[in-house]
Coordinates of C-alpha atoms and ligand atoms in Angstrom, one line a residue:
M13 CA 0.0 0.0 0.0
N14 CA 1.4 3.4 -1.0
Y15 CA 0.3 5.6 1.9
K16 CA 1.5 9.2 1.7
P17 CA 0.5 11.0 4.9
S18 CA -0.2 14.7 4.6
F19 CA 1.1 15.4 8.1
K20 CA 3.3 13.7 10.7
T21 CA 1.8 13.2 14.2
L22 CA 5.3 12.6 15.6
E23 CA 8.8 12.6 14.1
W24 CA 12.2 12.0 15.6
V25 CA 14.5 14.8 14.4
G26 CA 17.8 14.0 16.2
S27 CA 17.7 16.9 18.6
G28 CA 14.4 15.6 19.9
L29 CA 10.8 14.6 19.2
R30 CA 8.7 16.8 17.0
L31 CA 5.0 16.6 17.9
L32 CA 2.0 18.0 16.2
D33 CA 0.2 19.8 19.1
Q34 CA -3.3 18.2 18.9
R35 CA -4.8 20.7 21.3
K36 CA -4.5 23.4 18.6
L37 CA -6.3 21.5 15.9
P38 CA -8.4 22.0 13.8
H39 CA -7.7 25.8 13.8
S40 CA -3.9 25.7 13.6
E41 CA -1.2 23.2 12.8
E42 CA 1.5 23.8 15.3
Y43 CA 4.5 21.6 16.0
R44 CA 6.6 21.4 19.2
L45 CA 10.1 20.1 19.6
L46 CA 10.5 18.1 22.8
R47 CA 14.1 17.7 24.0
T48 CA 13.7 16.0 27.4
M49 CA 11.8 13.1 28.9
E50 CA 10.0 15.5 31.2
E51 CA 8.7 17.4 28.2
V52 CA 7.5 14.2 26.7
E53 CA 5.7 13.2 29.9
H54 CA 4.0 16.6 30.1
A55 CA 3.0 16.4 26.4
I56 CA 1.2 13.0 27.0
R57 CA -0.4 14.1 30.3
K58 CA -1.7 17.3 28.7
M59 CA -2.9 15.6 25.5
M60 CA -0.6 17.4 23.2
V61 CA -0.4 13.9 21.8
R62 CA -3.1 11.3 22.5
G63 CA -4.4 8.0 21.2
A64 CA -3.1 4.8 22.6
P65 CA -0.5 3.8 19.9
A66 CA 0.8 7.3 19.5
I67 CA 1.3 7.7 23.2
G68 CA 3.3 4.4 23.2
V69 CA 5.6 5.5 20.4
T70 CA 6.0 9.0 21.9
A71 CA 7.0 7.4 25.3
A72 CA 9.5 5.2 23.5
Y73 CA 11.3 8.3 22.1
G74 CA 10.9 9.8 25.6
V75 CA 13.1 7.0 27.0
V76 CA 15.8 7.9 24.5
L77 CA 15.7 11.5 25.6
G78 CA 15.7 10.4 29.3
F79 CA 18.8 8.3 28.6
R80 CA 20.5 11.4 27.1
T81 CA 20.0 13.3 30.4
Y82 CA 20.3 10.5 33.0
G83 CA 22.1 7.6 31.4
S84 CA 21.3 4.2 32.9
K85 CA 20.1 5.9 36.2
L86 CA 16.9 6.8 34.2
N87 CA 13.7 6.5 36.3
L88 CA 10.7 5.8 34.1
D89 CA 7.9 5.9 36.7
A90 CA 6.5 9.4 35.9
L91 CA 6.5 8.6 32.2
R92 CA 4.7 5.3 32.8
K93 CA 2.0 7.0 34.8
A94 CA 1.4 9.9 32.4
R95 CA -2.0 8.4 31.4
P96 CA -3.4 5.2 33.0
T97 CA -5.8 3.5 30.6
A98 CA -3.9 3.1 27.3
I99 CA -1.8 -0.1 27.8
N100 CA 0.4 0.9 24.8
L101 CA 2.2 3.4 27.1
S102 CA 3.5 0.8 29.6
W103 CA 3.9 -1.8 26.8
A104 CA 6.3 0.5 24.9
I105 CA 8.2 1.5 28.1
D106 CA 8.6 -2.2 29.0
R107 CA 10.1 -2.8 25.6
M108 CA 12.5 0.1 26.0
A109 CA 13.4 -0.8 29.6
D110 CA 14.4 -4.3 28.4
V111 CA 16.8 -2.8 25.9
L112 CA 18.0 -0.3 28.4
E113 CA 18.9 -3.1 30.8
K114 CA 20.8 -5.2 28.1
Y115 CA 22.3 -2.5 25.9
P116 CA 22.5 0.8 27.7
D117 CA 23.5 3.0 24.8
E118 CA 21.6 5.7 22.9
D119 CA 22.0 4.2 19.5
T120 CA 20.4 0.9 20.5
L121 CA 17.6 2.6 22.4
L122 CA 16.9 4.9 19.4
K123 CA 16.8 1.9 17.1
E124 CA 14.3 0.2 19.3
A125 CA 12.1 3.3 19.4
I126 CA 12.2 3.5 15.6
R127 CA 11.3 -0.2 15.4
I128 CA 8.2 0.4 17.7
H129 CA 7.3 3.4 15.5
E130 CA 7.6 1.5 12.2
E131 CA 5.9 -1.6 13.5
D132 CA 2.9 0.4 14.5
L133 CA 2.5 2.0 11.0
A134 CA 2.9 -1.5 9.4
S135 CA 0.2 -2.9 11.7
N136 CA -2.2 -0.1 10.8
L137 CA -1.8 -0.6 7.1
H138 CA -2.4 -4.4 7.5
M139 CA -5.3 -3.9 9.9
G140 CA -6.8 -1.5 7.4
E141 CA -6.9 -4.3 4.8
L142 CA -8.2 -6.9 7.2
G143 CA -10.9 -4.8 8.6
A144 CA -12.0 -3.5 5.2
G145 CA -12.3 -7.2 4.1
L146 CA -15.2 -7.5 6.6
L147 CA -17.2 -4.8 5.1
E148 CA -20.0 -5.5 2.6
E149 CA -20.4 -3.3 -0.5
R150 CA -21.7 0.3 -0.1
V151 CA -21.9 0.5 3.7
N152 CA -22.3 3.5 5.9
V153 CA -20.0 3.5 8.9
L154 CA -19.9 5.4 12.2
T155 CA -16.8 6.0 14.2
H156 CA -16.2 7.5 17.7
C157 CA -13.4 9.6 19.0
N158 CA -10.2 9.7 17.0
A159 CA -8.5 6.4 16.1
G160 CA -6.7 7.8 13.0
A161 CA -3.2 8.9 11.9
L162 CA -3.3 11.4 14.8
A163 CA -3.7 8.6 17.4
T164 CA -1.0 6.3 15.9
S165 CA 2.1 6.3 13.8
G166 CA 0.0 7.0 10.7
Y167 CA -3.0 5.6 8.8
G168 CA -4.9 4.8 11.9
T169 CA -6.6 1.8 13.5
A170 CA -10.4 2.4 13.0
L171 CA -9.7 5.1 10.5
G172 CA -7.2 2.8 8.8
V173 CA -10.1 0.4 8.1
I174 CA -12.2 3.4 6.9
R175 CA -9.4 4.6 4.6
S176 CA -9.0 1.2 3.1
G177 CA -12.8 0.7 2.8
I178 CA -13.0 4.1 1.0
A179 CA -10.1 3.1 -1.3
Q180 CA -11.9 -0.1 -2.2
G181 CA -15.1 1.8 -2.9
K182 CA -17.0 -0.1 -0.2
I183 CA -18.0 2.9 2.0
D184 CA -20.7 5.4 1.0
R185 CA -20.7 7.6 4.1
V186 CA -18.6 8.2 7.2
Y187 CA -20.4 9.4 10.3
V188 CA -18.3 10.7 13.2
N189 CA -19.4 11.3 16.7
E190 CA -18.2 14.6 18.0
T191 CA -17.0 12.9 21.2
R192 CA -17.6 15.0 24.3
P193 CA -16.0 16.5 26.2
W194 CA -12.7 16.8 24.3
L195 CA -14.3 16.7 20.8
Q196 CA -11.7 14.3 19.3
G197 CA -14.3 13.4 16.6
S198 CA -15.2 16.9 15.4
R199 CA -11.8 18.5 15.9
L200 CA -9.4 15.6 15.0
T201 CA -11.1 12.8 13.0
A202 CA -13.0 15.3 10.8
W203 CA -9.8 17.3 10.3
E204 CA -7.7 14.3 9.2
L205 CA -10.4 12.7 7.0
I206 CA -11.2 16.0 5.2
R207 CA -7.5 16.5 4.5
D208 CA -7.6 13.1 2.7
D209 CA -10.7 14.3 0.8
I210 CA -13.0 11.8 2.7
P211 CA -16.4 13.5 3.3
V212 CA -17.5 13.4 7.0
T213 CA -20.9 13.8 8.6
L214 CA -20.7 14.8 12.3
L215 CA -23.2 13.8 14.9
V216 CA -23.7 14.6 18.5
E217 CA -23.3 11.3 20.4
S218 CA -26.9 11.3 21.4
A219 CA -28.0 11.2 17.7
A220 CA -26.2 7.9 17.1
A221 CA -28.9 5.6 18.3
W222 CA -31.6 7.4 16.4
L223 CA -29.5 7.2 13.2
M224 CA -29.2 3.4 13.8
K225 CA -33.0 3.2 14.3
R226 CA -33.5 4.9 10.9
G227 CA -31.2 2.4 9.2
G228 CA -28.4 4.9 8.5
V229 CA -25.5 2.8 9.8
D230 CA -24.2 -0.7 8.8
W231 CA -21.0 -0.8 10.9
I232 CA -19.6 0.9 14.0
I233 CA -15.8 1.0 13.7
V234 CA -13.8 2.1 16.8
G235 CA -10.2 1.8 18.2
A236 CA -9.2 0.6 21.7
D237 CA -7.0 1.8 24.5
R238 CA -6.8 -1.6 26.2
I239 CA -8.3 -5.0 25.5
A240 CA -8.7 -7.6 28.3
A241 CA -7.9 -11.3 27.7
N242 CA -11.6 -12.1 27.5
G243 CA -12.2 -9.5 24.7
D244 CA -13.7 -6.7 26.8
V245 CA -12.6 -3.4 25.3
A246 CA -11.7 -0.1 27.0
N247 CA -12.1 2.8 24.6
K248 CA -13.2 6.4 24.7
I249 CA -16.3 7.2 26.9
G250 CA -19.4 6.7 24.8
T251 CA -18.2 3.5 23.1
Y252 CA -20.2 1.3 25.5
S253 CA -23.5 3.2 24.8
L254 CA -22.8 2.9 21.0
A255 CA -22.3 -0.8 21.4
L256 CA -25.5 -1.2 23.3
A257 CA -27.4 0.7 20.7
A258 CA -25.7 -1.3 17.9
K259 CA -26.8 -4.6 19.5
A260 CA -30.4 -3.3 19.9
H261 CA -30.5 -2.5 16.2
E262 CA -28.5 -5.5 15.0
I263 CA -25.7 -3.4 13.7
Q264 CA -22.2 -4.8 13.4
F265 CA -19.5 -3.5 15.8
M266 CA -15.8 -3.7 14.9
V267 CA -12.8 -2.9 17.2
V268 CA -9.5 -2.3 15.5
A269 CA -6.2 -2.2 17.6
P270 CA -2.7 -3.5 17.3
S271 CA -1.8 -6.5 19.5
S272 CA 0.2 -4.2 21.7
T273 CA -3.2 -3.0 23.0
V274 CA -4.1 -6.5 24.4
D275 CA -3.4 -6.8 28.1
L276 CA -3.2 -10.4 29.1
D277 CA -2.8 -9.4 32.7
C278 CA -6.4 -8.1 32.7
S279 CA -8.5 -11.2 32.6
T280 CA -11.7 -9.1 32.1
G281 CA -12.5 -5.4 31.6
E282 CA -13.2 -5.1 35.3
Q283 CA -9.5 -4.9 36.0
I284 CA -8.8 -2.0 33.6
E285 CA -8.1 1.3 35.3
I286 CA -10.3 4.0 33.9
E287 CA -8.8 7.5 33.7
S288 CA -10.9 10.3 35.2
R289 CA -9.9 13.8 34.1
S290 CA -10.7 17.2 35.5
E291 CA -14.3 18.3 35.8
H292 CA -13.2 21.5 34.2
E293 CA -13.2 19.7 30.8
V294 CA -17.0 19.3 31.2
L295 CA -17.9 22.5 32.9
A296 CA -15.9 24.8 30.5
F297 CA -15.1 24.8 26.8
N298 CA -11.9 26.5 25.6
E299 CA -11.7 28.1 29.1
I300 CA -15.3 29.5 28.6
P301 CA -17.7 28.3 31.3
V302 CA -20.7 26.5 29.7
A303 CA -22.4 25.1 32.9
A304 CA -24.5 26.7 35.6
E305 CA -22.2 28.0 38.3
G306 CA -22.2 25.6 41.3
A307 CA -22.6 22.4 39.2
D308 CA -19.9 19.8 39.6
A309 CA -19.1 17.1 37.0
W310 CA -18.1 13.5 36.6
N311 CA -15.6 13.0 33.8
P312 CA -14.5 9.4 33.2
V313 CA -12.8 9.5 29.8
F314 CA -13.0 5.8 28.9
D315 CA -15.6 3.0 29.4
V316 CA -15.5 -0.8 28.9
T317 CA -17.5 -2.6 26.2
P318 CA -18.1 -6.2 27.0
A319 CA -17.0 -8.7 24.4
E320 CA -20.6 -10.0 23.9
L321 CA -21.5 -6.7 22.3
I322 CA -18.6 -6.9 19.7
T323 CA -18.8 -8.5 16.2
A324 CA -15.1 -8.5 15.4
I325 CA -11.7 -7.5 16.9
V326 CA -9.1 -6.8 14.2
T327 CA -5.4 -6.8 15.2
E328 CA -2.4 -7.1 12.8
K329 CA -2.3 -10.8 13.6
G330 CA -5.8 -11.4 12.3
V331 CA -9.5 -11.1 12.8
I332 CA -11.4 -12.5 15.8
Q333 CA -15.1 -12.9 15.2
F334 CA -17.7 -13.3 17.8
P335 CA -19.5 -15.5 18.6
E336 CA -17.5 -17.9 16.3
T337 CA -14.6 -17.6 18.7
P338 CA -15.8 -18.4 22.2
V339 CA -14.5 -16.0 24.8
E340 CA -12.9 -18.9 26.7
K341 CA -10.7 -19.6 23.7
L342 CA -9.5 -16.0 23.4
G343 CA -6.6 -16.3 25.8
Q344 CA -5.0 -18.9 23.6
K345 CA -5.9 -16.9 20.4
W346 CA -4.0 -13.8 21.6
T347 CA -0.8 -15.7 22.0
E348 CA -0.9 -17.7 18.7
Ligands
LIG403 O1 -8.2 10.3 25.4 P1 -7.6 9.9 24.0 O2 -7.9 10.9 22.9 O3 -6.1 9.6 24.1 O4 -8.4 8.5 23.7 C1 -8.1 7.8 22.5 C2 -9.2 6.9 22.2 O5 -9.9 6.4 23.0 C3 -9.5 6.5 20.8 O6 -10.8 6.4 20.6 C4 -8.9 5.3 20.3 O7 -9.8 4.4 19.9 C5 -7.8 4.6 21.0 S1 -6.4 5.1 20.2 C6 -6.4 4.6 18.5

């Protein structure tokens, strides 16, 4: 596949890591050069970069920068804790820590970070083809949050399937949930699809079930931040309610994520830590208060969709379809 991205979410430039500041999109395309591990940790915590695979790759380069400052005395705890739900963060740090222990030199660490980066892009391209293979002809799809090139090394997980489906002429229409409170759908997904000349129709999340009822959607396609061994999927808040509505309307539900998102230490979704962010994200928008003064807010930013609501999980290793694959057999499937 000849994929030519029109922007780079993250890029190693020798003196540091150049990141597209996603907080500024869609109004301006601003890049920041991060030169220290602390700057990388801050960028992840503050969502300058977000999306599970992109966070993992960013952290891998963060370890290289940390080695530059601290050598083998490097402490990775703060970086590991920058965001709790996306397993790709600790997965990438574990990979880097392994290399750090065996070959503590900058060149070898950088090679490993580049390998993690390149593997992620290759996985996305492959998952795009696998996922698009599940789509029938002329379908309408709905996605949630941003699981695109901005959330990964390029091409995207859910948006990779949508890009491949469009290229194959299988997709008629792409609906995107705006994704409160951070608006990853309307700010980021719409931005990157429109740049690729893919038309986008935005929805407030509460319109999704009604669209399904009216027969407007054939497939829901989403990414994941962590997948438990039994196939339960943690993803952006609102994914669970989409899956419930999809089940009620007999609409197919696809999750697309690299195998680095599977956490075999979590036997079910119950064990996945769900990040809560500041209530300020709900009560104000762009620093402008939008709620009645005195109200407080609850702001969990992920939820868990049980495996029984999912039609297929696509990783770069293959497609798992439910209920053809019994959940009890999944543990063994992940390690094949
Ligand atoms: O809080 P974010 O923007 O980092 O969350 C990202 C998501 O939940 C995405 O929906 C995605 O599916 C996972 S990353 C491809």
